[in-house]
Amino acid sequence: MYKRILIPTDGSDVAEAAVDHALDLAEKYDAEVHALYVVDIDSVNFSLGTEQVDRLKQGRFDEMGELKEQADEATGVVAESGAERGIDVVEHVSGGRPHKLISDYAENHGIDLIVMGSHGRGGVRRALLGSVTERTLRSTHVPVLVVDYIDED
């Protein structure tokens, strides 16, 4: 049923909530897993200079120091969890608008399922804040499994 599963991650607890679900499905269907970290160009535009943003757009993350470390750590969590289960994970880092790049990555890599975490917000809060998960749902034809993150605090 599923041959390739995509886990978009930013390293947050919300994103990591989806990892176990995705890996369970990958085990069951002997699927390939892809971990994607997207540097949101819009949110880093204010803190980085034009030259650094251009590097991100060109995919030159090795020159980005701390940002590259965050990306490697986020996809590394997925890869390590996969390795514990005997599942190889393809790690990828990209820069741009998260929902657009998630959708494009899914289309370009033959992804059968996207597994994402969500805060599970509703109503006005959701409308005001927007959501990468919601935007992804609207921008792809690939099925999306949304895993609600429940804060244990």
XYZ file of C-alpha atoms in Angstrom:
153
model
C 0.000 0.000 0.000
C 2.746 2.479 0.970
C 6.156 2.327 -0.716
C 7.514 5.747 0.322
C 6.562 7.696 3.436
C 7.562 11.314 4.036
C 8.041 12.767 7.522
C 8.444 16.557 7.416
C 10.247 17.634 10.565
C 11.517 20.764 12.247
C 12.814 18.891 15.278
C 9.928 20.023 17.485
C 7.957 17.763 19.814
C 4.987 18.255 17.499
C 6.932 16.948 14.497
C 8.464 14.096 16.463
C 5.000 12.950 17.563
C 4.494 11.723 13.999
C 7.733 9.727 13.775
C 6.546 6.590 15.593
C 3.362 6.450 13.527
C 5.297 6.802 10.288
C 7.870 4.194 11.276
C 5.139 1.743 12.356
C 3.584 2.071 8.904
C 6.980 1.765 7.225
C 7.609 -1.481 9.107
C 4.203 -2.863 8.249
C 4.447 -2.057 4.540
C 8.229 -2.373 4.155
C 8.256 1.235 2.973
C 11.112 3.628 2.372
C 11.125 6.616 4.754
C 12.131 10.167 3.889
C 12.803 12.830 6.547
C 12.508 16.386 5.232
C 13.601 19.520 7.064
C 12.504 22.779 5.467
C 14.107 26.055 6.439
C 11.227 28.535 6.245
C 12.737 31.334 4.147
C 9.990 33.771 5.185
C 10.716 33.368 8.885
C 14.513 33.605 8.593
C 14.487 36.539 6.156
C 14.456 38.989 9.052
C 17.344 37.458 10.955
C 19.638 36.619 8.048
C 21.235 38.782 5.409
C 20.338 38.637 1.719
C 23.447 36.608 0.899
C 22.571 33.927 3.458
C 18.953 33.721 2.266
C 20.229 33.289 -1.309
C 22.430 30.409 -0.118
C 19.397 28.755 1.463
C 17.370 29.113 -1.719
C 20.209 27.475 -3.643
C 20.373 24.586 -1.172
C 23.831 25.540 0.128
C 23.183 24.555 3.748
C 26.699 23.378 4.553
C 27.728 27.029 4.845
C 24.942 27.865 7.312
C 26.508 26.648 10.568
C 23.904 26.514 13.348
C 21.009 26.260 10.898
C 22.631 23.230 9.245
C 23.158 21.655 12.677
C 19.461 22.108 13.542
C 18.426 20.534 10.254
C 20.810 17.591 10.654
C 19.643 17.037 14.218
C 15.954 17.067 13.224
C 16.330 14.596 10.357
C 18.850 12.635 12.425
C 16.217 11.886 15.074
C 14.090 10.254 12.383
C 17.090 8.364 10.959
C 18.148 7.093 14.399
C 14.633 5.962 15.258
C 14.443 4.230 11.892
C 17.818 2.540 12.384
C 16.623 1.133 15.720
C 13.868 -0.625 13.753
C 16.062 -1.619 10.818
C 14.561 1.048 8.530
C 16.792 3.177 6.324
C 15.832 6.840 6.216
C 16.632 9.264 3.398
C 17.450 12.665 4.922
C 16.893 15.869 2.969
C 17.157 19.586 3.812
C 15.608 22.325 1.717
C 14.832 26.031 1.951
C 11.623 27.821 1.007
C 7.966 27.778 1.980
C 7.430 24.605 4.017
C 4.026 23.517 2.681
C 5.109 24.101 -0.922
C 8.380 22.206 -0.554
C 6.688 19.334 1.285
C 4.146 19.047 -1.520
C 6.821 19.321 -4.236
C 9.072 16.790 -2.497
C 6.198 14.321 -2.237
C 5.389 14.692 -5.914
C 9.000 14.555 -7.111
C 9.940 11.504 -5.028
C 6.877 9.313 -5.529
C 5.748 9.656 -1.913
C 2.606 7.634 -1.100
C 1.925 9.084 2.360
C 2.936 12.186 4.308
C 2.897 11.831 8.105
C 2.897 15.121 10.026
C 2.362 16.319 13.556
C -0.109 19.021 14.511
C -1.027 20.948 17.644
C -4.649 20.070 17.016
C -5.756 23.686 17.358
C -9.170 24.644 16.151
C -11.441 27.612 15.645
C -10.159 31.170 15.658
C -6.719 30.213 16.938
C -6.149 27.973 13.925
C -7.393 30.618 11.477
C -5.167 33.328 12.958
C -2.023 31.253 13.302
C -2.188 29.264 10.113
C -0.552 25.895 9.977
C 2.052 24.181 7.841
C 0.033 21.004 8.232
C -3.189 22.636 7.066
C -1.456 24.319 4.126
C 0.152 21.015 3.170
C -3.253 19.343 3.199
C -4.481 21.982 0.764
C -1.467 21.851 -1.558
C -0.979 18.133 -2.183
C -2.938 15.218 -3.584
C -0.839 12.763 -1.574
C -2.663 11.374 1.484
C -1.627 13.094 4.722
C -1.828 11.413 8.122
C -2.033 14.105 10.812
C -0.896 13.057 14.281
C -2.147 15.318 17.062
C 0.484 16.335 19.572
C -0.739 16.395 23.134
C 1.379 18.514 25.470
C 1.906 16.515 28.665
C 2.520 19.647 30.807
